[in-house]
Short mmCIF file of C-alpha atoms in Angstrom, two decimals:
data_model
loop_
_atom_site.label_atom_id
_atom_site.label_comp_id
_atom_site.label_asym_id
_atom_site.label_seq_id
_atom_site.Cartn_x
_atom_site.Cartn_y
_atom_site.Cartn_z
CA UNK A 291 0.00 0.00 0.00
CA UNK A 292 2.89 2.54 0.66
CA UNK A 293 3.87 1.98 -3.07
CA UNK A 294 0.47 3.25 -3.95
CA UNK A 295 0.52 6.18 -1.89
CA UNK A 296 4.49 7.54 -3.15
CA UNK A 297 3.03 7.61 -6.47
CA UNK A 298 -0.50 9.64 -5.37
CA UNK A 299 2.18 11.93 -4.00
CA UNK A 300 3.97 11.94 -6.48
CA UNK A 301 1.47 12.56 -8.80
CA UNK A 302 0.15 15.51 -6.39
CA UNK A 303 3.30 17.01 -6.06
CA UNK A 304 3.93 17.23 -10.47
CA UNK A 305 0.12 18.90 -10.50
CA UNK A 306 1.72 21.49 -7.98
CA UNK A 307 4.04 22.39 -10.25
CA UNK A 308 7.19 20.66 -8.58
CA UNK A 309 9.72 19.35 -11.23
CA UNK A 310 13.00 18.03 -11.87
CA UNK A 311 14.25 19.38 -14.74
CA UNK A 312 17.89 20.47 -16.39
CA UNK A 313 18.87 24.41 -16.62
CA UNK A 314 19.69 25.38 -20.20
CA UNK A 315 20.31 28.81 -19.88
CA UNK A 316 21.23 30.70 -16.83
CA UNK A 317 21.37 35.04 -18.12
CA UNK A 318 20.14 38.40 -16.53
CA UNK A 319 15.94 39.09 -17.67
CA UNK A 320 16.97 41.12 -20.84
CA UNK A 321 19.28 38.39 -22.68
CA UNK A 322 17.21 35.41 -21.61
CA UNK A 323 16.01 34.47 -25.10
CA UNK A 324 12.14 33.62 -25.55
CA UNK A 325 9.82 32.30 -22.75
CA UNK A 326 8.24 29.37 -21.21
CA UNK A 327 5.08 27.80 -20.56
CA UNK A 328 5.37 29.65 -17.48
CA UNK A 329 7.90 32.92 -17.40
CA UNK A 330 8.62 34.49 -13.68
CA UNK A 331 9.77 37.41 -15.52
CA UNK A 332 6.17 38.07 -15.90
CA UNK A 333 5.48 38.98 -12.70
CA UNK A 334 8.75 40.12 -11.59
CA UNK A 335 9.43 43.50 -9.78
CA UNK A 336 11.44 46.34 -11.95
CA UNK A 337 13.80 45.76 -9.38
CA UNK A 338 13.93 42.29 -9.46
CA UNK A 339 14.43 42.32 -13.79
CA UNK A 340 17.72 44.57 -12.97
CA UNK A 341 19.37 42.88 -10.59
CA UNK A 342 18.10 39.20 -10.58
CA UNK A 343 19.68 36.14 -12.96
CA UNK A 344 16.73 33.59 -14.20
CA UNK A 345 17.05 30.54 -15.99
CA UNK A 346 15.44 28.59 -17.94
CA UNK A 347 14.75 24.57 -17.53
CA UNK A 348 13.60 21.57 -19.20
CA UNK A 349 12.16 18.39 -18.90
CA UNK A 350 10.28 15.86 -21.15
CA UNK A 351 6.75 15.17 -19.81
CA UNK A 352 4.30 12.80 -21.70
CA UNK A 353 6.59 12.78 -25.03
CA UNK A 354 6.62 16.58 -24.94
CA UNK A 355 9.42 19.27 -24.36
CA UNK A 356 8.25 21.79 -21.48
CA UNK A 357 10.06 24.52 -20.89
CA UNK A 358 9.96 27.15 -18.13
CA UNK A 359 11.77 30.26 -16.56
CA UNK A 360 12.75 30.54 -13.07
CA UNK A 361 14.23 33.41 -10.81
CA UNK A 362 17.84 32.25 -9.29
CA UNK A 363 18.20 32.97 -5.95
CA UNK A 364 21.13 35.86 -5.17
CA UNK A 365 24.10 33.51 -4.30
CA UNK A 366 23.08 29.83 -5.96
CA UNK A 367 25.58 29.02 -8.51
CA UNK A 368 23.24 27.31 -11.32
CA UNK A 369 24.76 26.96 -14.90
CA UNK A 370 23.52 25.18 -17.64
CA UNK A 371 23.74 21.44 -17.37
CA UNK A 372 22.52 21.40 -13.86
CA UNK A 373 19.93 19.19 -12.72
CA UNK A 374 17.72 21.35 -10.11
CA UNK A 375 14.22 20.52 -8.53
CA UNK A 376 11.60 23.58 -7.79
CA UNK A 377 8.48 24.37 -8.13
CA UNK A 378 7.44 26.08 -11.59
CA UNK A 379 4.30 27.67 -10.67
CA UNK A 380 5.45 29.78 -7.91
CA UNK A 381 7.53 31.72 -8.63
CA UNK A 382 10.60 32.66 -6.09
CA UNK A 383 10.82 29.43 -4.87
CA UNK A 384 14.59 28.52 -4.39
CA UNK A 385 16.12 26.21 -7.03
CA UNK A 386 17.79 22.83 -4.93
CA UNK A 387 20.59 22.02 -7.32
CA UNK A 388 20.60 18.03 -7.26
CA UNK A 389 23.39 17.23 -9.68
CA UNK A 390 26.09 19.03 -11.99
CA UNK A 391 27.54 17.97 -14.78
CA UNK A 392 30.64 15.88 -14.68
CA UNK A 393 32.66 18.83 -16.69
CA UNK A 394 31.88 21.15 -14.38
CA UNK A 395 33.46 19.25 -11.16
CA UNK A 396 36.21 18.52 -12.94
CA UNK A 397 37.44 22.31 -14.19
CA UNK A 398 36.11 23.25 -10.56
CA UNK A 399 38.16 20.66 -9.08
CA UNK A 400 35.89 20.18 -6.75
CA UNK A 401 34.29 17.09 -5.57
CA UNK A 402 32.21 18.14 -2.79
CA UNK A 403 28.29 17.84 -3.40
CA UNK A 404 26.80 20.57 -5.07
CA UNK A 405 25.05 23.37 -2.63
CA UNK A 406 21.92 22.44 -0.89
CA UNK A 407 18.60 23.33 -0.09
CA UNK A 408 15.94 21.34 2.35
CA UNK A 409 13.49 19.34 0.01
CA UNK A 410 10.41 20.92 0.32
CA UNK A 411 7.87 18.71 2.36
CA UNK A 412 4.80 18.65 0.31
#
């Protein structure tokens, strides 16, 4: 029975607008090219357009391409390749980077995990 209810939450948690999905393109408002089925700049404060990085992710969802545009929090270092987890319908909710690319470690040098934010309880 606990298999059946992961998967209800699951499926709860994806109608919520929680996703796993890859950046593609990490750029201030102005030279973030096109939009997304759902676009944070949209609702974004002047303020917020000036001074805040957004990116945009990915993921495949019933054979289709979905793409969306997120804030980045002031701080997070997201680039492209990055596999994050947020929520895409609400709009400044932090991005929790959950894996990097393998290039990236290795010019970093670094091989601690990548920086961490709780996992929302839903």
């Amino acid at each position: 029975m606990s298999g059946c209810s992961t998967l209800l939450e699951d499926a709860s948690a994806f109608q919520e607008g929680w996703r796993t999905a890859v950046v593609t393109e990490v750029a201030p408002a102005r030279e973030l090219r096109g939009s997304g089925r759902t676009d944070c700049r949209q609702t974004a404060s002047s303020q917020q357009l000036a001074a805040s990085r957004f990116a945009r992710l990915s993921y495949r969802s019933g054979g289709s391409k979905h793409s969306h545009v997120v804030v980045v929090a002031d701080g997070l270092r997201v680039t492209a390749g990055d596999v994050v987890f947020t929520n895409v319908m609400r709009c400044g909710t932090p991005l929790e980077v959950r894996s990097r690319p393998m290039a990236d470690l290795i010019k970093t040098g670094s091989s601690r995990e990548p920086d961490q934010l709780p996992t929302p309880k839903l």
